[in-house]
PDB file of C-alpha atoms in Angstrom:
ATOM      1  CA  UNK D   1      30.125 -44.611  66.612  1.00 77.00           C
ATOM      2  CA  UNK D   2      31.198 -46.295  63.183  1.00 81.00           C
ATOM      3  CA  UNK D   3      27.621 -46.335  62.257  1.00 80.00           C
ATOM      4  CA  UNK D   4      27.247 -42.692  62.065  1.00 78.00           C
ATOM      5  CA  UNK D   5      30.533 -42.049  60.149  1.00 79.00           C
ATOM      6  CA  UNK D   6      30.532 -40.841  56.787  1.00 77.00           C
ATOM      7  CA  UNK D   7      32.230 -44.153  54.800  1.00 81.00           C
ATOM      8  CA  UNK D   8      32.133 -47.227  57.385  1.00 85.00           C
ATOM      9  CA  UNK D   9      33.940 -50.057  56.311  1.00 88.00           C
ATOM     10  CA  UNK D  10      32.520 -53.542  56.821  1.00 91.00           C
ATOM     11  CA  UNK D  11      34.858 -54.483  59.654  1.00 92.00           C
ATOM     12  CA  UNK D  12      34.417 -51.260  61.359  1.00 88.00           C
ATOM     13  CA  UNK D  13      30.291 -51.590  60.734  1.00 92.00           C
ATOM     14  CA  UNK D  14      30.520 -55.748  62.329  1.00 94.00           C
ATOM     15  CA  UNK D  15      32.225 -54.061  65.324  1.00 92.00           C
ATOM     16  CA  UNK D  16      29.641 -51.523  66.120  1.00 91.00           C
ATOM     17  CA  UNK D  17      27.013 -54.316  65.761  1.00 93.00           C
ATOM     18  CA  UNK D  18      28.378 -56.243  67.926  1.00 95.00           C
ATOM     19  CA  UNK D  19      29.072 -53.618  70.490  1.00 92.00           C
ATOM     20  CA  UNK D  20      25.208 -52.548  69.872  1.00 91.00           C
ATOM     21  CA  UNK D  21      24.640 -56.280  70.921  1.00 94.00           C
ATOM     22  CA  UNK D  22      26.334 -55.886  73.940  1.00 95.00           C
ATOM     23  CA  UNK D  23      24.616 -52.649  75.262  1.00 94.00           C
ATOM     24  CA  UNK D  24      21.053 -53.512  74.111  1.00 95.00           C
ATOM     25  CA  UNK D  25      21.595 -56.561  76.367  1.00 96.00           C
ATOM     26  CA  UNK D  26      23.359 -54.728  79.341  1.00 96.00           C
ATOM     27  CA  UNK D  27      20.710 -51.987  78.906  1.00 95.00           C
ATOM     28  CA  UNK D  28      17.446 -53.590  78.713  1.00 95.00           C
ATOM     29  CA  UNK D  29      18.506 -55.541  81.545  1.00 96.00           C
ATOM     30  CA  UNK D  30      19.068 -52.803  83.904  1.00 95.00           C
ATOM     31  CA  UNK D  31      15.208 -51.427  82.529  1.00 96.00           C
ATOM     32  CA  UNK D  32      13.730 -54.581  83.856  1.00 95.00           C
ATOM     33  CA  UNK D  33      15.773 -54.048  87.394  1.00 95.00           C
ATOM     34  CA  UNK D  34      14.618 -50.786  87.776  1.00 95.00           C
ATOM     35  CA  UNK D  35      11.363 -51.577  86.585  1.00 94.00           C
ATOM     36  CA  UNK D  36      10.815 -54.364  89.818  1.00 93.00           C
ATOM     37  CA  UNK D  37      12.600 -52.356  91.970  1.00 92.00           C
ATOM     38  CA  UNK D  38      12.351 -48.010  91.090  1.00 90.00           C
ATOM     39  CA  UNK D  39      15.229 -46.268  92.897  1.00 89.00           C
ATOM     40  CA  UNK D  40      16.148 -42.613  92.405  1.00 92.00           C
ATOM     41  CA  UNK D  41      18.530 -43.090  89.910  1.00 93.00           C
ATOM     42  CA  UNK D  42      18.202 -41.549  86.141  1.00 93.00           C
ATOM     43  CA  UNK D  43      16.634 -44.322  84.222  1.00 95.00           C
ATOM     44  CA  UNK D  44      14.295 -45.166  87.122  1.00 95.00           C
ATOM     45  CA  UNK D  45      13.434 -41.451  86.913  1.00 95.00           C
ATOM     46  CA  UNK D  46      12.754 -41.972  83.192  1.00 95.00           C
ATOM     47  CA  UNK D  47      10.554 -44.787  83.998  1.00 95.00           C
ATOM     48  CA  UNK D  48       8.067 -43.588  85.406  1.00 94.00           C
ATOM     49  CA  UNK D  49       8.285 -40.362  83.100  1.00 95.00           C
ATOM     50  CA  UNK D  50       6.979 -42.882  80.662  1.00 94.00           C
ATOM     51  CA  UNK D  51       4.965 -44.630  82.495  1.00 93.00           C
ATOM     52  CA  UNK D  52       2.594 -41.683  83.227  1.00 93.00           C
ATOM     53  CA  UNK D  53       2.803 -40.957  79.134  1.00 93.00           C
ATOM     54  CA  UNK D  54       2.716 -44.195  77.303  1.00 92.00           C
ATOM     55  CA  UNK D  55       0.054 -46.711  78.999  1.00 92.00           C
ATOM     56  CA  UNK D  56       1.826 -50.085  76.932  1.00 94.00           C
ATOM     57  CA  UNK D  57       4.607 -50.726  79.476  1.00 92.00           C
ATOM     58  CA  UNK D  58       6.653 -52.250  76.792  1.00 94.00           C
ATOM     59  CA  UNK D  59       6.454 -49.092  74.478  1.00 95.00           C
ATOM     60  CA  UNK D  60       7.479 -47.196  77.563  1.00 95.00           C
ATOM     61  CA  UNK D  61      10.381 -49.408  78.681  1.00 95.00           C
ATOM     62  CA  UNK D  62      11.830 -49.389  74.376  1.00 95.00           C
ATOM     63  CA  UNK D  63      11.658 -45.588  74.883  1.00 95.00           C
ATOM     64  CA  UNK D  64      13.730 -45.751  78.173  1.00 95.00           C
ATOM     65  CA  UNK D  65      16.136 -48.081  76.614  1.00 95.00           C
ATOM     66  CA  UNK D  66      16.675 -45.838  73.626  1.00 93.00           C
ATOM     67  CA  UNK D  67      17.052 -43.148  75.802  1.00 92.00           C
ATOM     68  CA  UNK D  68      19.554 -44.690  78.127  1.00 92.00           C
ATOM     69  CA  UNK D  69      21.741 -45.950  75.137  1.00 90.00           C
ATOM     70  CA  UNK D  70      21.755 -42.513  73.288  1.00 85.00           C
ATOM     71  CA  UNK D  71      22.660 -40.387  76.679  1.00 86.00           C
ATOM     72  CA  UNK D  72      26.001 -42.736  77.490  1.00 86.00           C
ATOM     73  CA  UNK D  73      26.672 -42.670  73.467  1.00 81.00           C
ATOM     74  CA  UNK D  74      26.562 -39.137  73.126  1.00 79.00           C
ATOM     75  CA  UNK D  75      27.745 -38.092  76.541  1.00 80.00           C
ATOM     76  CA  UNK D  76      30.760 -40.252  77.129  1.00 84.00           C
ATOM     77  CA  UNK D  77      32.229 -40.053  73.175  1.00 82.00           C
ATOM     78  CA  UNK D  78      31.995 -36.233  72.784  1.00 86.00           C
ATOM     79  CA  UNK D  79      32.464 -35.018  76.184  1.00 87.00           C
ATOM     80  CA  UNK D  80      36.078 -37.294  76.232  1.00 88.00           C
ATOM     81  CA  UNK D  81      36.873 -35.935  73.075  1.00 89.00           C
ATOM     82  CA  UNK D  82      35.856 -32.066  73.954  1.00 91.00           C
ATOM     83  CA  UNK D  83      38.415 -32.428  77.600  1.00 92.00           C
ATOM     84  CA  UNK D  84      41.618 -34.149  75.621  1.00 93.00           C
ATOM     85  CA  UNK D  85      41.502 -31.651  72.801  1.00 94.00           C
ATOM     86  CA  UNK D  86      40.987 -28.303  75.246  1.00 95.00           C
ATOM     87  CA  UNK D  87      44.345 -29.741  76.644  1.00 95.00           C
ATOM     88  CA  UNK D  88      46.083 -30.232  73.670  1.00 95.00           C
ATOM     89  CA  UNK D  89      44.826 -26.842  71.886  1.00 96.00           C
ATOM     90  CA  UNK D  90      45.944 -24.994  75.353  1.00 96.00           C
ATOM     91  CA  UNK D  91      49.224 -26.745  75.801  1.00 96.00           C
ATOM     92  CA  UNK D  92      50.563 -25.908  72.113  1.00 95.00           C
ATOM     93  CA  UNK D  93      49.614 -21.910  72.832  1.00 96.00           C
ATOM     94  CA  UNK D  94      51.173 -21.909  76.071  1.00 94.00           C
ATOM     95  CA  UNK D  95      50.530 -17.983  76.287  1.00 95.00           C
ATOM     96  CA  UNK D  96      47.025 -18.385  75.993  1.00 96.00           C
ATOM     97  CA  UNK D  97      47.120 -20.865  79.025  1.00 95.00           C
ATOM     98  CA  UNK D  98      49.528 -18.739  80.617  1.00 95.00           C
ATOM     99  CA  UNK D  99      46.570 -15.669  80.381  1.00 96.00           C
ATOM    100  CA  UNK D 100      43.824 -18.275  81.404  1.00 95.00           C
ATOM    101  CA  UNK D 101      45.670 -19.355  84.769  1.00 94.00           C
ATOM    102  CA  UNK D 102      46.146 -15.085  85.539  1.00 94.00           C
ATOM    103  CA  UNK D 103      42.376 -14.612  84.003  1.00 95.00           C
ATOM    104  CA  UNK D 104      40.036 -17.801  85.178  1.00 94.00           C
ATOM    105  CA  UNK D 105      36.898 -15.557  84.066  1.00 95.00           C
ATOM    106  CA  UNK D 106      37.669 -16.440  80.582  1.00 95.00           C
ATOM    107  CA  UNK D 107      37.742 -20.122  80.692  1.00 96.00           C
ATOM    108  CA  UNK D 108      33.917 -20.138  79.225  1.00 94.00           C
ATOM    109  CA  UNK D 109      35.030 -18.446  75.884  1.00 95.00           C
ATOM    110  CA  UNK D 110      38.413 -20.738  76.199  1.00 96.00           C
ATOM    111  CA  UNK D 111      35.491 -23.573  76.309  1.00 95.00           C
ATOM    112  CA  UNK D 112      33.138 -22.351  73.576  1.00 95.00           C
ATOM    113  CA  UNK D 113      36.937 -21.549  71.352  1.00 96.00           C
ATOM    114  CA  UNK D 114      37.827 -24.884  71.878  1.00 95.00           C
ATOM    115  CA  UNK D 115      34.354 -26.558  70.939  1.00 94.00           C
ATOM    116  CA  UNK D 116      34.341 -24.128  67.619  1.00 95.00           C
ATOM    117  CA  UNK D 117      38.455 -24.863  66.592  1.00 95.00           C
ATOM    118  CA  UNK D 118      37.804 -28.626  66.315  1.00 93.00           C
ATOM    119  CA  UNK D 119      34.291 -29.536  67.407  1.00 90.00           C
ATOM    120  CA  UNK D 120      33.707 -33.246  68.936  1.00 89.00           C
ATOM    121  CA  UNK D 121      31.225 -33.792  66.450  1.00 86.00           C
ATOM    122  CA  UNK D 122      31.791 -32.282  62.681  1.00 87.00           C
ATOM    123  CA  UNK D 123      29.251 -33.832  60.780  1.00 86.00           C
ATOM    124  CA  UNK D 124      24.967 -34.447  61.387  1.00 84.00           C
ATOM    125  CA  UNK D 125      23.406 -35.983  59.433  1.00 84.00           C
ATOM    126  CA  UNK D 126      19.059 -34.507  58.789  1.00 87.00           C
ATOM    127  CA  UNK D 127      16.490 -36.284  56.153  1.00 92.00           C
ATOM    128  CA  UNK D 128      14.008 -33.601  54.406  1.00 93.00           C
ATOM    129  CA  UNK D 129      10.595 -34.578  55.581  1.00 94.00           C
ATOM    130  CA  UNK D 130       9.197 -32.832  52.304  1.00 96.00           C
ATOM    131  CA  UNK D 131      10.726 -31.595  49.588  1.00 96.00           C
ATOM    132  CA  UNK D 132      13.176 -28.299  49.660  1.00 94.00           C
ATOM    133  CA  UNK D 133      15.729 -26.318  48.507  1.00 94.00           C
ATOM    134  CA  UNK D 134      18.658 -25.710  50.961  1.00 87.00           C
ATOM    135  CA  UNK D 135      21.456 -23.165  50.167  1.00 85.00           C
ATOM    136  CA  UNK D 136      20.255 -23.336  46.365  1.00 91.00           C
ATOM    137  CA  UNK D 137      20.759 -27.658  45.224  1.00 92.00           C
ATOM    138  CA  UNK D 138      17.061 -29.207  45.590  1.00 95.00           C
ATOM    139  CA  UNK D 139      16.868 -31.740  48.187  1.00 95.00           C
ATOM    140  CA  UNK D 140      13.966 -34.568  48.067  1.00 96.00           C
ATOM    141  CA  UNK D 141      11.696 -35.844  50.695  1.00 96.00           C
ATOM    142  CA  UNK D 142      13.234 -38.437  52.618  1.00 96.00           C
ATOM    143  CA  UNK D 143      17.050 -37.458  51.433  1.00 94.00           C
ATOM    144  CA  UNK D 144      19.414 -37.486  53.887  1.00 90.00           C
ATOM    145  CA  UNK D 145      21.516 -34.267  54.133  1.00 90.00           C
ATOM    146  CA  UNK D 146      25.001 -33.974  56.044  1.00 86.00           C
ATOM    147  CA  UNK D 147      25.716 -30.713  57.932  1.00 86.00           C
ATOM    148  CA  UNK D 148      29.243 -30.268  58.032  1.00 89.00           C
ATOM    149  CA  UNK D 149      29.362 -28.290  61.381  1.00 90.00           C
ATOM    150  CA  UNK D 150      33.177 -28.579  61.748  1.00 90.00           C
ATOM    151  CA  UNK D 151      33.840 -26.872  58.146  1.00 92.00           C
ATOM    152  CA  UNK D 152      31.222 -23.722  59.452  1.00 93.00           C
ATOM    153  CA  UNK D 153      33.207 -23.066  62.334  1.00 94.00           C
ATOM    154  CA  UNK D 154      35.944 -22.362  60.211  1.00 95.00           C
ATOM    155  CA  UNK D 155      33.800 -19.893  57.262  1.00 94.00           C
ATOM    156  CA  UNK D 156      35.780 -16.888  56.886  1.00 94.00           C
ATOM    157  CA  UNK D 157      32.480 -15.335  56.085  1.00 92.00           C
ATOM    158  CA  UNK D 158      31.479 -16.076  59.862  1.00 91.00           C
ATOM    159  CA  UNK D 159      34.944 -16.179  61.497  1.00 93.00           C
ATOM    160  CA  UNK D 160      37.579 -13.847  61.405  1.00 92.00           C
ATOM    161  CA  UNK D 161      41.309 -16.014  60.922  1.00 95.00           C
ATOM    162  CA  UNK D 162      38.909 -19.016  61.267  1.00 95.00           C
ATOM    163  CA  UNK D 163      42.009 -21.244  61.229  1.00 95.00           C
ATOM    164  CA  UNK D 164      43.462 -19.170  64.121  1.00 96.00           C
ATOM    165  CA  UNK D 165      42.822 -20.851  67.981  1.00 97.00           C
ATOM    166  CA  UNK D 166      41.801 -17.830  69.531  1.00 96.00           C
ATOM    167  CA  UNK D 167      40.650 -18.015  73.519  1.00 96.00           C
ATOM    168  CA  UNK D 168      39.551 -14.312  73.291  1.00 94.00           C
ATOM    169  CA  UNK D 169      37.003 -14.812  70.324  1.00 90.00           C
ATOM    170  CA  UNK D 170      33.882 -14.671  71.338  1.00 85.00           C
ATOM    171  CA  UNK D 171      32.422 -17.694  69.208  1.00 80.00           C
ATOM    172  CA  UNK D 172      28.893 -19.009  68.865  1.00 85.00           C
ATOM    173  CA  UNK D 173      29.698 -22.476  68.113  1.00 89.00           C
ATOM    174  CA  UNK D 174      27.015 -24.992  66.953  1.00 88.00           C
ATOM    175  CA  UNK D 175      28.483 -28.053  68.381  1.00 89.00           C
ATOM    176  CA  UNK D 176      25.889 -28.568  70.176  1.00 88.00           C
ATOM    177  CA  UNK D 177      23.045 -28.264  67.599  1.00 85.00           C
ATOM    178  CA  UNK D 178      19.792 -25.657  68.118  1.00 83.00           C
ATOM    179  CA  UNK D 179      16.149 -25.530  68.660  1.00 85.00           C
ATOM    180  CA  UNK D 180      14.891 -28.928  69.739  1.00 84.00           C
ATOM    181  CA  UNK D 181      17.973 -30.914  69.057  1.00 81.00           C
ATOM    182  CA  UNK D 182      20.125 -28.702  71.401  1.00 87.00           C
ATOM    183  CA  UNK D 183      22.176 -31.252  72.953  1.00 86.00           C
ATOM    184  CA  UNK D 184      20.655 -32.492  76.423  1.00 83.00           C
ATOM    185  CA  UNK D 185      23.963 -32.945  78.008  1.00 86.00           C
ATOM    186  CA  UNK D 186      25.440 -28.958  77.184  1.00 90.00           C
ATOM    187  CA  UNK D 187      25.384 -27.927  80.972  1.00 91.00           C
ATOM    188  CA  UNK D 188      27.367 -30.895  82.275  1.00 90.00           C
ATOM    189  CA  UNK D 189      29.833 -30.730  79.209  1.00 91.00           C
ATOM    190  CA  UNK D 190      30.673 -27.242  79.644  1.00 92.00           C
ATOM    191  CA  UNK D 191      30.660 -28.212  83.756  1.00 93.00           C
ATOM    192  CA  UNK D 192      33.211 -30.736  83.260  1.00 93.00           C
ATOM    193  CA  UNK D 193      35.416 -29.036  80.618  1.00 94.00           C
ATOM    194  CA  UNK D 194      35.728 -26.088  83.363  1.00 95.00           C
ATOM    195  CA  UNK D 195      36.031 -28.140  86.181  1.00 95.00           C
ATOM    196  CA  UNK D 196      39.045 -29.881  84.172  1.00 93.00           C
ATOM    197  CA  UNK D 197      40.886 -26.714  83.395  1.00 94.00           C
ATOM    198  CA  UNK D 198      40.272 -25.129  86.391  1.00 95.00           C
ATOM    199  CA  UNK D 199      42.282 -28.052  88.102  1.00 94.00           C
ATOM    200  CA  UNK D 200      45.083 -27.964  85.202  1.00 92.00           C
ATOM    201  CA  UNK D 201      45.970 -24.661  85.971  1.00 93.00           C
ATOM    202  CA  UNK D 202      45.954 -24.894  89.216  1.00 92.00           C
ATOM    203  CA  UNK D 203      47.832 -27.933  89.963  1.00 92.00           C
ATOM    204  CA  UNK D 204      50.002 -28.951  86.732  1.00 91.00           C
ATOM    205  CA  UNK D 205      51.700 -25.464  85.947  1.00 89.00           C
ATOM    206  CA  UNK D 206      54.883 -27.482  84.699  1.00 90.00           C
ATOM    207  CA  UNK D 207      52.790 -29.647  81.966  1.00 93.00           C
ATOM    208  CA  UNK D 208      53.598 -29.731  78.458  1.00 94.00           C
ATOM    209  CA  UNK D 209      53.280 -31.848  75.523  1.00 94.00           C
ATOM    210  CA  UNK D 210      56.033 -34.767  75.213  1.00 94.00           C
ATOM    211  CA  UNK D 211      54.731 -36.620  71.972  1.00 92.00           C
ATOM    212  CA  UNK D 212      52.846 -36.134  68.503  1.00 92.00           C
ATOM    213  CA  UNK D 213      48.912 -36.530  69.172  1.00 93.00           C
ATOM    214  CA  UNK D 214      47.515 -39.662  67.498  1.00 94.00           C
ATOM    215  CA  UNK D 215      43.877 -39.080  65.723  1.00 91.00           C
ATOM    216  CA  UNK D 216      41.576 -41.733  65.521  1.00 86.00           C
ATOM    217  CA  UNK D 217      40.855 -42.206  61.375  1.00 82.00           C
ATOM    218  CA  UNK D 218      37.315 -41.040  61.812  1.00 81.00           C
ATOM    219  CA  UNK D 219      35.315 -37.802  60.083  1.00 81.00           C
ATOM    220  CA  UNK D 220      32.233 -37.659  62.160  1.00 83.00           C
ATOM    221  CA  UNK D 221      33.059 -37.947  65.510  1.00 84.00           C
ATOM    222  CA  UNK D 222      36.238 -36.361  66.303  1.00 85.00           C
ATOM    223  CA  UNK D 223      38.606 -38.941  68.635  1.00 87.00           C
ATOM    224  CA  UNK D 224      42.055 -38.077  70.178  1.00 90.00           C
ATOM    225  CA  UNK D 225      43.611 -41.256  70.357  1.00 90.00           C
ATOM    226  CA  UNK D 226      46.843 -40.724  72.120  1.00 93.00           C
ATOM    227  CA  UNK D 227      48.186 -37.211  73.378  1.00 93.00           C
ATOM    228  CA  UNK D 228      51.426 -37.853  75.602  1.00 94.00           C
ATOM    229  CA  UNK D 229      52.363 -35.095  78.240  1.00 94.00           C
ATOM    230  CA  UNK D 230      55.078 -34.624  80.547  1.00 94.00           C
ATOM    231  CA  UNK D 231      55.333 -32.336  83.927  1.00 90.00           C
ATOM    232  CA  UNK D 232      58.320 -30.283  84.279  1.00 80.00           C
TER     233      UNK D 232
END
């Protein structure tokens, strides 16, 4: 994740080499296995996607690889951070949770609230394949350009009291991009961030907050380090 923050420092950039290390080897391991022995498991699945599109098997088995590593990046990291910060955001308005556990038909706009307030992901990063002009500065072919997707959830020109958590806005949030780079994983995100609420409510009517939430130091990917709660 340090790779794709905004200002890495070197320690944090020798981590996130080494973890890279560590997965590449774990990873293209488990191609190989699958590739002797197919099951009907995901990356098997992806094999022999590949296979039937890319005839050099090690072309197809880099793809799967890159495709395994980005799916657990992407899935576990913003899906963790999506689930602690819907509890935190719902457990400091305690009458918006209160109307959520009477009204359970609102816990997709609760969701989509939650993923605009503070998005898992507020900056992506795009390089101009030709030359442009974007919002009026002149970008360059080959210039990367940083979308800062948590500030345009909060533009007053978009958002009414952008600043204001709101479980009854209807928001269109882009956290998880559009077109072709809408975000594989959307379906089970919003899957488990209902199926975690829905079980809140229901069993843990008593919970509250019992300590100040820690934030990991980060700008692009949004981390809850430490949010202590308490059941009455």
């Amino acid at each position: 994740m340090f790779t794709q923050e905004l200002f890495p420092s070197r320690s944090q950039l020798e981590l996130s080499d080494a973890a890279t290390h560590r997965l590449r080897e774990y990873f293209t391991a488990l191609v190989q296995e699958r590739r002797r022995a197919h099951g009907d498991d995901p990356v098997s699945a992806w094999l022999r996607t590949w296979d039937g599109l890319e005839a050099d098997r090690a072309v197809a088995d880099e793809a799967v690889y890159s495709l395994a590593l980005f799916v657990l990046l992407a899935g576990l990291e913003t899906t963790s951070h999506v689930l602690s910060t819907m509890v935190w955001l719902l457990l400091e308005h305690p009458r918006q949770l209160e109307w959520l556990r009477a009204h359970p038909e609102d816990i997709p706009s609760a969701i989509d609230e939650v993923l605009r307030y503070d998005a898992p992901i507020h900056m992506i990063s795009r390089i101009a394949p030709e030359d442009t002009t974007l919002a009026g500065v002149r970008v360059h072919k080959d210039e990367m350009v940083q979308l800062m997707v948590g500030a345009a959830h909060h533009d007053p020109a978009k958002y009414d009291d952008p600043d204001l958590f709101n479980i009854h806005r209807r928001a269109s949030p882009l956290s998880f991009g559009g077109g072709v780079h809408y975000c594989l994983g959307a379906p089970l995100a919003r899957l488990e961030a209902t199926s975690l609420l829905t079980a809140l409510l229901e069993r843990l009517p008593g919970l509250r907050i019992s300590g100040s939430p820690v934030w990991a130091p980060r700008v692009a990917f949004r981390r809850l380090a430490k949010l202590t709660v308490a059941q009455a």
